[in-house]
Amino acid sequence: MERPSSLMVFATVAGSGILGLLIYAGFFYANLRRSTASSEAQLPIPAYPTQAEAEQASKRWIQEGGNFTVTSRQRVRRSRPLTLQERRKLELLADEKRRARIEAAYESCLEKAATDLAKELCSFQQTPLNDASRAADAGLDKGLPTTKMVEDVRVQTSERPRRQCTQVASYRRFNCLEFDVEKNADLSPDQRNSLGIRAYRQFRY
């Protein structure tokens, strides 16, 4: 009868020992996390012996960040002289209009002709002789353009660094920032103007 009671005492002691270990481990890891977080929050900002060394380090940091591209596109209208082929095409179109007018005049003549002789005479009226027809033909030749409007798209590109720094002499440091954009990205001017900031950094001296 004594053995079961001794076993119960042993189990109670063992259980309380395990609980104590768990509590100790919890306090240990909590202190460890607290000390780690405080040390990370209080990491010292690198300081350089001279301004020249701090500036050199900031420039190296800018170069390591790489660049991105800003591409702008602008549509520009301008006039240019017609080529010989284009001029010839316009002349052919003018000739087609003349023929169409002559054919219309011939059809009108046939409709008005009362005899076969009159209809036969209509076929000899190949060139209009009245003043209105002469003026129309002259207008076709005179109205042919010598230039035409064309639209060009001008593309301008410029490379920009992803990082930039500004010296604050009164505080003996370079304040730097990194834009929230990937290396070698191609942005429009509007996208460039709306870029956010990904990181900040200081180079003290």
PDB file of N, CA, C and O in Angstrom, residues 109-178:
ATOM      1  N   CYS A 109     -26.235  64.457-123.079  1.00  0.00           N
ATOM      2  CA  CYS A 109     -26.446  64.794-124.487  1.00  0.00           C
ATOM      3  C   CYS A 109     -27.328  63.755-125.172  1.00  0.00           C
ATOM      4  O   CYS A 109     -28.225  64.087-125.958  1.00  0.00           O
ATOM      5  N   LEU A 110     -27.078  62.489-124.865  1.00  0.00           N
ATOM      6  CA  LEU A 110     -27.885  61.429-125.471  1.00  0.00           C
ATOM      7  C   LEU A 110     -29.350  61.542-125.044  1.00  0.00           C
ATOM      8  O   LEU A 110     -30.261  61.299-125.834  1.00  0.00           O
ATOM      9  N   GLU A 111     -29.567  61.894-123.794  1.00  0.00           N
ATOM     10  CA  GLU A 111     -30.936  62.013-123.312  1.00  0.00           C
ATOM     11  C   GLU A 111     -31.682  63.161-123.997  1.00  0.00           C
ATOM     12  O   GLU A 111     -32.901  63.092-124.229  1.00  0.00           O
ATOM     13  N   LYS A 112     -30.945  64.214-124.366  1.00  0.00           N
ATOM     14  CA  LYS A 112     -31.576  65.378-124.981  1.00  0.00           C
ATOM     15  C   LYS A 112     -31.681  65.265-126.504  1.00  0.00           C
ATOM     16  O   LYS A 112     -32.410  66.032-127.139  1.00  0.00           O
ATOM     17  N   ALA A 113     -30.901  64.326-127.104  1.00  0.00           N
ATOM     18  CA  ALA A 113     -30.883  64.222-128.570  1.00  0.00           C
ATOM     19  C   ALA A 113     -32.224  63.682-129.078  1.00  0.00           C
ATOM     20  O   ALA A 113     -32.729  62.668-128.576  1.00  0.00           O
ATOM     21  N   ALA A 114     -32.745  64.353-130.083  1.00  0.00           N
ATOM     22  CA  ALA A 114     -34.054  63.956-130.638  1.00  0.00           C
ATOM     23  C   ALA A 114     -33.911  63.052-131.854  1.00  0.00           C
ATOM     24  O   ALA A 114     -34.847  62.332-132.215  1.00  0.00           O
ATOM     25  N   THR A 115     -32.740  63.093-132.514  1.00  0.00           N
ATOM     26  CA  THR A 115     -32.557  62.284-133.734  1.00  0.00           C
ATOM     27  C   THR A 115     -31.290  61.463-133.599  1.00  0.00           C
ATOM     28  O   THR A 115     -30.450  61.701-132.724  1.00  0.00           O
ATOM     29  N   ASP A 116     -31.154  60.492-134.504  1.00  0.00           N
ATOM     30  CA  ASP A 116     -29.946  59.669-134.510  1.00  0.00           C
ATOM     31  C   ASP A 116     -28.708  60.500-134.825  1.00  0.00           C
ATOM     32  O   ASP A 116     -27.620  60.240-134.298  1.00  0.00           O
ATOM     33  N   LEU A 117     -28.852  61.515-135.687  1.00  0.00           N
ATOM     34  CA  LEU A 117     -27.726  62.375-136.023  1.00  0.00           C
ATOM     35  C   LEU A 117     -27.271  63.166-134.805  1.00  0.00           C
ATOM     36  O   LEU A 117     -26.066  63.294-134.544  1.00  0.00           O
ATOM     37  N   ALA A 118     -28.212  63.622-134.042  1.00  0.00           N
ATOM     38  CA  ALA A 118     -27.867  64.364-132.839  1.00  0.00           C
ATOM     39  C   ALA A 118     -27.151  63.459-131.836  1.00  0.00           C
ATOM     40  O   ALA A 118     -26.189  63.866-131.173  1.00  0.00           O
ATOM     41  N   LYS A 119     -27.626  62.209-131.739  1.00  0.00           N
ATOM     42  CA  LYS A 119     -26.953  61.289-130.826  1.00  0.00           C
ATOM     43  C   LYS A 119     -25.533  60.978-131.289  1.00  0.00           C
ATOM     44  O   LYS A 119     -24.612  60.836-130.476  1.00  0.00           O
ATOM     45  N   GLU A 120     -25.327  60.887-132.632  1.00  0.00           N
ATOM     46  CA  GLU A 120     -23.997  60.619-133.164  1.00  0.00           C
ATOM     47  C   GLU A 120     -23.061  61.790-132.904  1.00  0.00           C
ATOM     48  O   GLU A 120     -21.881  61.613-132.615  1.00  0.00           O
ATOM     49  N   LEU A 121     -23.605  63.001-132.970  1.00  0.00           N
ATOM     50  CA  LEU A 121     -22.787  64.184-132.694  1.00  0.00           C
ATOM     51  C   LEU A 121     -22.352  64.248-131.228  1.00  0.00           C
ATOM     52  O   LEU A 121     -21.312  64.829-130.910  1.00  0.00           O
ATOM     53  N   CYS A 122     -23.121  63.622-130.336  1.00  0.00           N
ATOM     54  CA  CYS A 122     -22.747  63.632-128.913  1.00  0.00           C
ATOM     55  C   CYS A 122     -21.400  62.950-128.681  1.00  0.00           C
ATOM     56  O   CYS A 122     -20.644  63.319-127.787  1.00  0.00           O
ATOM     57  N   SER A 123     -21.084  61.933-129.491  1.00  0.00           N
ATOM     58  CA  SER A 123     -19.827  61.217-129.300  1.00  0.00           C
ATOM     59  C   SER A 123     -18.611  62.052-129.651  1.00  0.00           C
ATOM     60  O   SER A 123     -17.491  61.709-129.278  1.00  0.00           O
ATOM     61  N   PHE A 124     -18.775  63.147-130.390  1.00  0.00           N
ATOM     62  CA  PHE A 124     -17.645  64.008-130.742  1.00  0.00           C
ATOM     63  C   PHE A 124     -17.399  65.106-129.698  1.00  0.00           C
ATOM     64  O   PHE A 124     -16.447  65.871-129.820  1.00  0.00           O
ATOM     65  N   GLN A 125     -18.229  65.179-128.709  1.00  0.00           N
ATOM     66  CA  GLN A 125     -18.054  66.196-127.676  1.00  0.00           C
ATOM     67  C   GLN A 125     -17.193  65.621-126.546  1.00  0.00           C
ATOM     68  O   GLN A 125     -17.626  65.464-125.420  1.00  0.00           O
ATOM     69  N   GLN A 126     -15.952  65.276-126.895  1.00  0.00           N
ATOM     70  CA  GLN A 126     -15.065  64.675-125.913  1.00  0.00           C
ATOM     71  C   GLN A 126     -14.540  65.691-124.902  1.00  0.00           C
ATOM     72  O   GLN A 126     -14.268  65.359-123.766  1.00  0.00           O
ATOM     73  N   THR A 127     -14.363  66.904-125.336  1.00  0.00           N
ATOM     74  CA  THR A 127     -13.823  67.936-124.439  1.00  0.00           C
ATOM     75  C   THR A 127     -14.853  69.017-124.235  1.00  0.00           C
ATOM     76  O   THR A 127     -15.279  69.636-125.207  1.00  0.00           O
ATOM     77  N   PRO A 128     -15.256  69.285-123.014  1.00  0.00           N
ATOM     78  CA  PRO A 128     -16.227  70.350-122.796  1.00  0.00           C
ATOM     79  C   PRO A 128     -15.649  71.689-123.235  1.00  0.00           C
ATOM     80  O   PRO A 128     -14.494  72.001-122.953  1.00  0.00           O
ATOM     81  N   LEU A 129     -16.475  72.485-123.922  1.00  0.00           N
ATOM     82  CA  LEU A 129     -15.992  73.762-124.451  1.00  0.00           C
ATOM     83  C   LEU A 129     -16.593  74.957-123.737  1.00  0.00           C
ATOM     84  O   LEU A 129     -16.195  76.084-124.021  1.00  0.00           O
ATOM     85  N   ASN A 130     -17.557  74.726-122.825  1.00  0.00           N
ATOM     86  CA  ASN A 130     -18.151  75.886-122.173  1.00  0.00           C
ATOM     87  C   ASN A 130     -17.225  76.400-121.075  1.00  0.00           C
ATOM     88  O   ASN A 130     -16.293  75.731-120.626  1.00  0.00           O
ATOM     89  N   ASP A 131     -17.502  77.621-120.608  1.00  0.00           N
ATOM     90  CA  ASP A 131     -16.629  78.275-119.635  1.00  0.00           C
ATOM     91  C   ASP A 131     -16.603  77.536-118.301  1.00  0.00           C
ATOM     92  O   ASP A 131     -15.556  77.436-117.650  1.00  0.00           O
ATOM     93  N   ALA A 132     -17.749  77.012-117.897  1.00  0.00           N
ATOM     94  CA  ALA A 132     -17.807  76.314-116.616  1.00  0.00           C
ATOM     95  C   ALA A 132     -16.918  75.071-116.613  1.00  0.00           C
ATOM     96  O   ALA A 132     -16.218  74.789-115.639  1.00  0.00           O
ATOM     97  N   SER A 133     -16.925  74.329-117.732  1.00  0.00           N
ATOM     98  CA  SER A 133     -16.104  73.126-117.816  1.00  0.00           C
ATOM     99  C   SER A 133     -14.627  73.476-117.833  1.00  0.00           C
ATOM    100  O   SER A 133     -13.803  72.804-117.204  1.00  0.00           O
ATOM    101  N   ARG A 134     -14.281  74.543-118.594  1.00  0.00           N
ATOM    102  CA  ARG A 134     -12.871  74.958-118.617  1.00  0.00           C
ATOM    103  C   ARG A 134     -12.406  75.376-117.217  1.00  0.00           C
ATOM    104  O   ARG A 134     -11.286  75.053-116.808  1.00  0.00           O
ATOM    105  N   ALA A 135     -13.246  76.087-116.488  1.00  0.00           N
ATOM    106  CA  ALA A 135     -12.890  76.521-115.141  1.00  0.00           C
ATOM    107  C   ALA A 135     -12.720  75.326-114.206  1.00  0.00           C
ATOM    108  O   ALA A 135     -11.821  75.291-113.355  1.00  0.00           O
ATOM    109  N   ALA A 136     -13.588  74.315-114.388  1.00  0.00           N
ATOM    110  CA  ALA A 136     -13.484  73.127-113.542  1.00  0.00           C
ATOM    111  C   ALA A 136     -12.187  72.381-113.804  1.00  0.00           C
ATOM    112  O   ALA A 136     -11.516  71.928-112.878  1.00  0.00           O
ATOM    113  N   ASP A 137     -11.807  72.252-115.096  1.00  0.00           N
ATOM    114  CA  ASP A 137     -10.548  71.574-115.428  1.00  0.00           C
ATOM    115  C   ASP A 137      -9.348  72.335-114.884  1.00  0.00           C
ATOM    116  O   ASP A 137      -8.390  71.745-114.380  1.00  0.00           O
ATOM    117  N   ALA A 138      -9.402  73.655-115.019  1.00  0.00           N
ATOM    118  CA  ALA A 138      -8.300  74.467-114.507  1.00  0.00           C
ATOM    119  C   ALA A 138      -8.187  74.333-112.994  1.00  0.00           C
ATOM    120  O   ALA A 138      -7.091  74.292-112.425  1.00  0.00           O
ATOM    121  N   GLY A 139      -9.337  74.236-112.330  1.00  0.00           N
ATOM    122  CA  GLY A 139      -9.329  74.088-110.874  1.00  0.00           C
ATOM    123  C   GLY A 139      -8.745  72.760-110.430  1.00  0.00           C
ATOM    124  O   GLY A 139      -8.064  72.679-109.409  1.00  0.00           O
ATOM    125  N   LEU A 140      -8.978  71.703-111.215  1.00  0.00           N
ATOM    126  CA  LEU A 140      -8.413  70.409-110.879  1.00  0.00           C
ATOM    127  C   LEU A 140      -6.898  70.444-110.906  1.00  0.00           C
ATOM    128  O   LEU A 140      -6.223  69.908-110.032  1.00  0.00           O
ATOM    129  N   ASP A 141      -6.330  71.085-111.961  1.00  0.00           N
ATOM    130  CA  ASP A 141      -4.870  71.156-112.081  1.00  0.00           C
ATOM    131  C   ASP A 141      -4.265  72.105-111.043  1.00  0.00           C
ATOM    132  O   ASP A 141      -3.249  71.812-110.417  1.00  0.00           O
ATOM    133  N   LYS A 142      -4.922  73.239-110.853  1.00  0.00           N
ATOM    134  CA  LYS A 142      -4.392  74.226-109.937  1.00  0.00           C
ATOM    135  C   LYS A 142      -4.551  73.797-108.476  1.00  0.00           C
ATOM    136  O   LYS A 142      -3.739  74.151-107.625  1.00  0.00           O
ATOM    137  N   GLY A 143      -5.574  73.012-108.192  1.00  0.00           N
ATOM    138  CA  GLY A 143      -5.841  72.622-106.807  1.00  0.00           C
ATOM    139  C   GLY A 143      -5.039  71.433-106.320  1.00  0.00           C
ATOM    140  O   GLY A 143      -5.210  71.027-105.169  1.00  0.00           O
ATOM    141  N   LEU A 144      -4.179  70.862-107.148  1.00  0.00           N
ATOM    142  CA  LEU A 144      -3.376  69.726-106.692  1.00  0.00           C
ATOM    143  C   LEU A 144      -2.377  70.207-105.633  1.00  0.00           C
ATOM    144  O   LEU A 144      -1.596  71.123-105.873  1.00  0.00           O
ATOM    145  N   PRO A 145      -2.366  69.593-104.472  1.00  0.00           N
ATOM    146  CA  PRO A 145      -1.441  70.041-103.412  1.00  0.00           C
ATOM    147  C   PRO A 145      -0.002  69.641-103.728  1.00  0.00           C
ATOM    148  O   PRO A 145       0.256  68.701-104.476  1.00  0.00           O
ATOM    149  N   THR A 146       0.918  70.362-103.142  1.00  0.00           N
ATOM    150  CA  THR A 146       2.348  70.054-103.291  1.00  0.00           C
ATOM    151  C   THR A 146       2.947  69.494-102.002  1.00  0.00           C
ATOM    152  O   THR A 146       4.075  69.004-102.015  1.00  0.00           O
ATOM    153  N   THR A 147       2.210  69.580-100.917  1.00  0.00           N
ATOM    154  CA  THR A 147       2.680  69.045 -99.636  1.00  0.00           C
ATOM    155  C   THR A 147       1.561  68.242 -98.977  1.00  0.00           C
ATOM    156  O   THR A 147       0.401  68.321 -99.394  1.00  0.00           O
ATOM    157  N   LYS A 148       1.920  67.486 -97.968  1.00  0.00           N
ATOM    158  CA  LYS A 148       0.916  66.770 -97.183  1.00  0.00           C
ATOM    159  C   LYS A 148       1.342  66.762 -95.718  1.00  0.00           C
ATOM    160  O   LYS A 148       2.537  66.902 -95.394  1.00  0.00           O
ATOM    161  N   MET A 149       0.351  66.601 -94.837  1.00  0.00           N
ATOM    162  CA  MET A 149       0.620  66.584 -93.408  1.00  0.00           C
ATOM    163  C   MET A 149       0.946  65.164 -92.955  1.00  0.00           C
ATOM    164  O   MET A 149       0.275  64.206 -93.336  1.00  0.00           O
ATOM    165  N   VAL A 150       1.977  65.038 -92.154  1.00  0.00           N
ATOM    166  CA  VAL A 150       2.354  63.743 -91.584  1.00  0.00           C
ATOM    167  C   VAL A 150       2.473  63.914 -90.069  1.00  0.00           C
ATOM    168  O   VAL A 150       2.710  65.011 -89.566  1.00  0.00           O
ATOM    169  N   GLU A 151       2.286  62.811 -89.370  1.00  0.00           N
ATOM    170  CA  GLU A 151       2.356  62.824 -87.903  1.00  0.00           C
ATOM    171  C   GLU A 151       3.496  61.934 -87.452  1.00  0.00           C
ATOM    172  O   GLU A 151       3.544  60.750 -87.794  1.00  0.00           O
ATOM    173  N   ASP A 152       4.409  62.519 -86.707  1.00  0.00           N
ATOM    174  CA  ASP A 152       5.540  61.769 -86.160  1.00  0.00           C
ATOM    175  C   ASP A 152       5.366  61.588 -84.662  1.00  0.00           C
ATOM    176  O   ASP A 152       4.741  62.410 -83.986  1.00  0.00           O
ATOM    177  N   VAL A 153       5.926  60.511 -84.142  1.00  0.00           N
ATOM    178  CA  VAL A 153       5.940  60.261 -82.701  1.00  0.00           C
ATOM    179  C   VAL A 153       7.385  60.391 -82.223  1.00  0.00           C
ATOM    180  O   VAL A 153       8.249  59.595 -82.588  1.00  0.00           O
ATOM    181  N   ARG A 154       7.643  61.422 -81.441  1.00  0.00           N
ATOM    182  CA  ARG A 154       8.973  61.646 -80.900  1.00  0.00           C
ATOM    183  C   ARG A 154       9.095  60.932 -79.554  1.00  0.00           C
ATOM    184  O   ARG A 154       8.293  61.137 -78.658  1.00  0.00           O
ATOM    185  N   VAL A 155      10.117  60.094 -79.456  1.00  0.00           N
ATOM    186  CA  VAL A 155      10.345  59.309 -78.244  1.00  0.00           C
ATOM    187  C   VAL A 155      11.620  59.803 -77.575  1.00  0.00           C
ATOM    188  O   VAL A 155      12.672  59.875 -78.202  1.00  0.00           O
ATOM    189  N   GLN A 156      11.508  60.155 -76.321  1.00  0.00           N
ATOM    190  CA  GLN A 156      12.656  60.594 -75.546  1.00  0.00           C
ATOM    191  C   GLN A 156      12.806  59.698 -74.324  1.00  0.00           C
ATOM    192  O   GLN A 156      11.829  59.437 -73.613  1.00  0.00           O
ATOM    193  N   THR A 157      14.018  59.219 -74.099  1.00  0.00           N
ATOM    194  CA  THR A 157      14.280  58.356 -72.948  1.00  0.00           C
ATOM    195  C   THR A 157      15.415  58.952 -72.111  1.00  0.00           C
ATOM    196  O   THR A 157      16.318  59.592 -72.642  1.00  0.00           O
ATOM    197  N   SER A 158      15.323  58.745 -70.823  1.00  0.00           N
ATOM    198  CA  SER A 158      16.380  59.196 -69.914  1.00  0.00           C
ATOM    199  C   SER A 158      16.492  58.202 -68.772  1.00  0.00           C
ATOM    200  O   SER A 158      15.483  57.698 -68.269  1.00  0.00           O
ATOM    201  N   GLU A 159      17.720  57.914 -68.392  1.00  0.00           N
ATOM    202  CA  GLU A 159      17.969  56.992 -67.282  1.00  0.00           C
ATOM    203  C   GLU A 159      18.041  57.767 -65.974  1.00  0.00           C
ATOM    204  O   GLU A 159      18.638  58.836 -65.903  1.00  0.00           O
ATOM    205  N   ARG A 160      17.424  57.221 -64.937  1.00  0.00           N
ATOM    206  CA  ARG A 160      17.424  57.844 -63.618  1.00  0.00           C
ATOM    207  C   ARG A 160      17.922  56.824 -62.582  1.00  0.00           C
ATOM    208  O   ARG A 160      17.598  55.639 -62.670  1.00  0.00           O
ATOM    209  N   PRO A 161      18.674  57.257 -61.586  1.00  0.00           N
ATOM    210  CA  PRO A 161      19.102  56.327 -60.530  1.00  0.00           C
ATOM    211  C   PRO A 161      17.947  55.985 -59.597  1.00  0.00           C
ATOM    212  O   PRO A 161      17.082  56.813 -59.323  1.00  0.00           O
ATOM    213  N   ARG A 162      17.938  54.741 -59.119  1.00  0.00           N
ATOM    214  CA  ARG A 162      16.908  54.321 -58.161  1.00  0.00           C
ATOM    215  C   ARG A 162      17.147  54.919 -56.781  1.00  0.00           C
ATOM    216  O   ARG A 162      16.239  54.967 -55.955  1.00  0.00           O
ATOM    217  N   ARG A 163      18.379  55.361 -56.516  1.00  0.00           N
ATOM    218  CA  ARG A 163      18.713  55.930 -55.223  1.00  0.00           C
ATOM    219  C   ARG A 163      19.285  57.331 -55.408  1.00  0.00           C
ATOM    220  O   ARG A 163      19.914  57.610 -56.435  1.00  0.00           O
ATOM    221  N   GLN A 164      19.087  58.165 -54.423  1.00  0.00           N
ATOM    222  CA  GLN A 164      19.669  59.493 -54.470  1.00  0.00           C
ATOM    223  C   GLN A 164      19.957  59.979 -53.053  1.00  0.00           C
ATOM    224  O   GLN A 164      19.312  59.550 -52.098  1.00  0.00           O
ATOM    225  N   CYS A 165      20.939  60.871 -52.943  1.00  0.00           N
ATOM    226  CA  CYS A 165      21.372  61.367 -51.643  1.00  0.00           C
ATOM    227  C   CYS A 165      21.463  62.892 -51.670  1.00  0.00           C
ATOM    228  O   CYS A 165      21.762  63.487 -52.707  1.00  0.00           O
ATOM    229  N   THR A 166      21.233  63.483 -50.510  1.00  0.00           N
ATOM    230  CA  THR A 166      21.339  64.927 -50.339  1.00  0.00           C
ATOM    231  C   THR A 166      22.172  65.207 -49.100  1.00  0.00           C
ATOM    232  O   THR A 166      21.916  64.641 -48.030  1.00  0.00           O
ATOM    233  N   GLN A 167      23.153  66.080 -49.241  1.00  0.00           N
ATOM    234  CA  GLN A 167      23.998  66.418 -48.102  1.00  0.00           C
ATOM    235  C   GLN A 167      23.291  67.423 -47.183  1.00  0.00           C
ATOM    236  O   GLN A 167      22.698  68.400 -47.647  1.00  0.00           O
ATOM    237  N   VAL A 168      23.354  67.148 -45.883  1.00  0.00           N
ATOM    238  CA  VAL A 168      22.854  68.083 -44.869  1.00  0.00           C
ATOM    239  C   VAL A 168      24.070  68.492 -44.035  1.00  0.00           C
ATOM    240  O   VAL A 168      24.442  67.825 -43.059  1.00  0.00           O
ATOM    241  N   ALA A 169      24.709  69.578 -44.452  1.00  0.00           N
ATOM    242  CA  ALA A 169      25.988  69.962 -43.848  1.00  0.00           C
ATOM    243  C   ALA A 169      25.851  70.297 -42.371  1.00  0.00           C
ATOM    244  O   ALA A 169      26.749  70.000 -41.572  1.00  0.00           O
ATOM    245  N   SER A 170      24.724  70.903 -41.987  1.00  0.00           N
ATOM    246  CA  SER A 170      24.566  71.307 -40.592  1.00  0.00           C
ATOM    247  C   SER A 170      24.515  70.109 -39.646  1.00  0.00           C
ATOM    248  O   SER A 170      24.872  70.223 -38.474  1.00  0.00           O
ATOM    249  N   TYR A 171      24.077  68.944 -40.140  1.00  0.00           N
ATOM    250  CA  TYR A 171      24.025  67.733 -39.326  1.00  0.00           C
ATOM    251  C   TYR A 171      25.140  66.749 -39.684  1.00  0.00           C
ATOM    252  O   TYR A 171      25.162  65.634 -39.186  1.00  0.00           O
ATOM    253  N   ARG A 172      26.051  67.168 -40.585  1.00  0.00           N
ATOM    254  CA  ARG A 172      27.213  66.358 -40.972  1.00  0.00           C
ATOM    255  C   ARG A 172      26.778  64.953 -41.409  1.00  0.00           C
ATOM    256  O   ARG A 172      27.194  63.938 -40.858  1.00  0.00           O
ATOM    257  N   ARG A 173      25.937  64.924 -42.444  1.00  0.00           N
ATOM    258  CA  ARG A 173      25.475  63.627 -42.941  1.00  0.00           C
ATOM    259  C   ARG A 173      24.904  63.776 -44.343  1.00  0.00           C
ATOM    260  O   ARG A 173      24.617  64.885 -44.805  1.00  0.00           O
ATOM    261  N   PHE A 174      24.744  62.630 -45.006  1.00  0.00           N
ATOM    262  CA  PHE A 174      24.061  62.534 -46.297  1.00  0.00           C
ATOM    263  C   PHE A 174      22.771  61.756 -46.071  1.00  0.00           C
ATOM    264  O   PHE A 174      22.804  60.599 -45.633  1.00  0.00           O
ATOM    265  N   ASN A 175      21.639  62.388 -46.335  1.00  0.00           N
ATOM    266  CA  ASN A 175      20.350  61.710 -46.252  1.00  0.00           C
ATOM    267  C   ASN A 175      20.035  61.089 -47.612  1.00  0.00           C
ATOM    268  O   ASN A 175      20.029  61.793 -48.629  1.00  0.00           O
ATOM    269  N   CYS A 176      19.767  59.797 -47.621  1.00  0.00           N
ATOM    270  CA  CYS A 176      19.573  59.073 -48.880  1.00  0.00           C
ATOM    271  C   CYS A 176      18.228  58.342 -48.866  1.00  0.00           C
ATOM    272  O   CYS A 176      17.695  57.997 -47.809  1.00  0.00           O
ATOM    273  N   LEU A 177      17.728  58.087 -50.063  1.00  0.00           N
ATOM    274  CA  LEU A 177      16.478  57.342 -50.206  1.00  0.00           C
ATOM    275  C   LEU A 177      16.537  56.470 -51.447  1.00  0.00           C
ATOM    276  O   LEU A 177      17.324  56.721 -52.365  1.00  0.00           O
ATOM    277  N   GLU A 178      15.701  55.439 -51.444  1.00  0.00           N
ATOM    278  CA  GLU A 178      15.590  54.522 -52.586  1.00  0.00           C
ATOM    279  C   GLU A 178      14.143  54.509 -53.053  1.00  0.00           C
ATOM    280  O   GLU A 178      13.232  54.280 -52.253  1.00  0.00           O
TER     281      GLU A 178
END
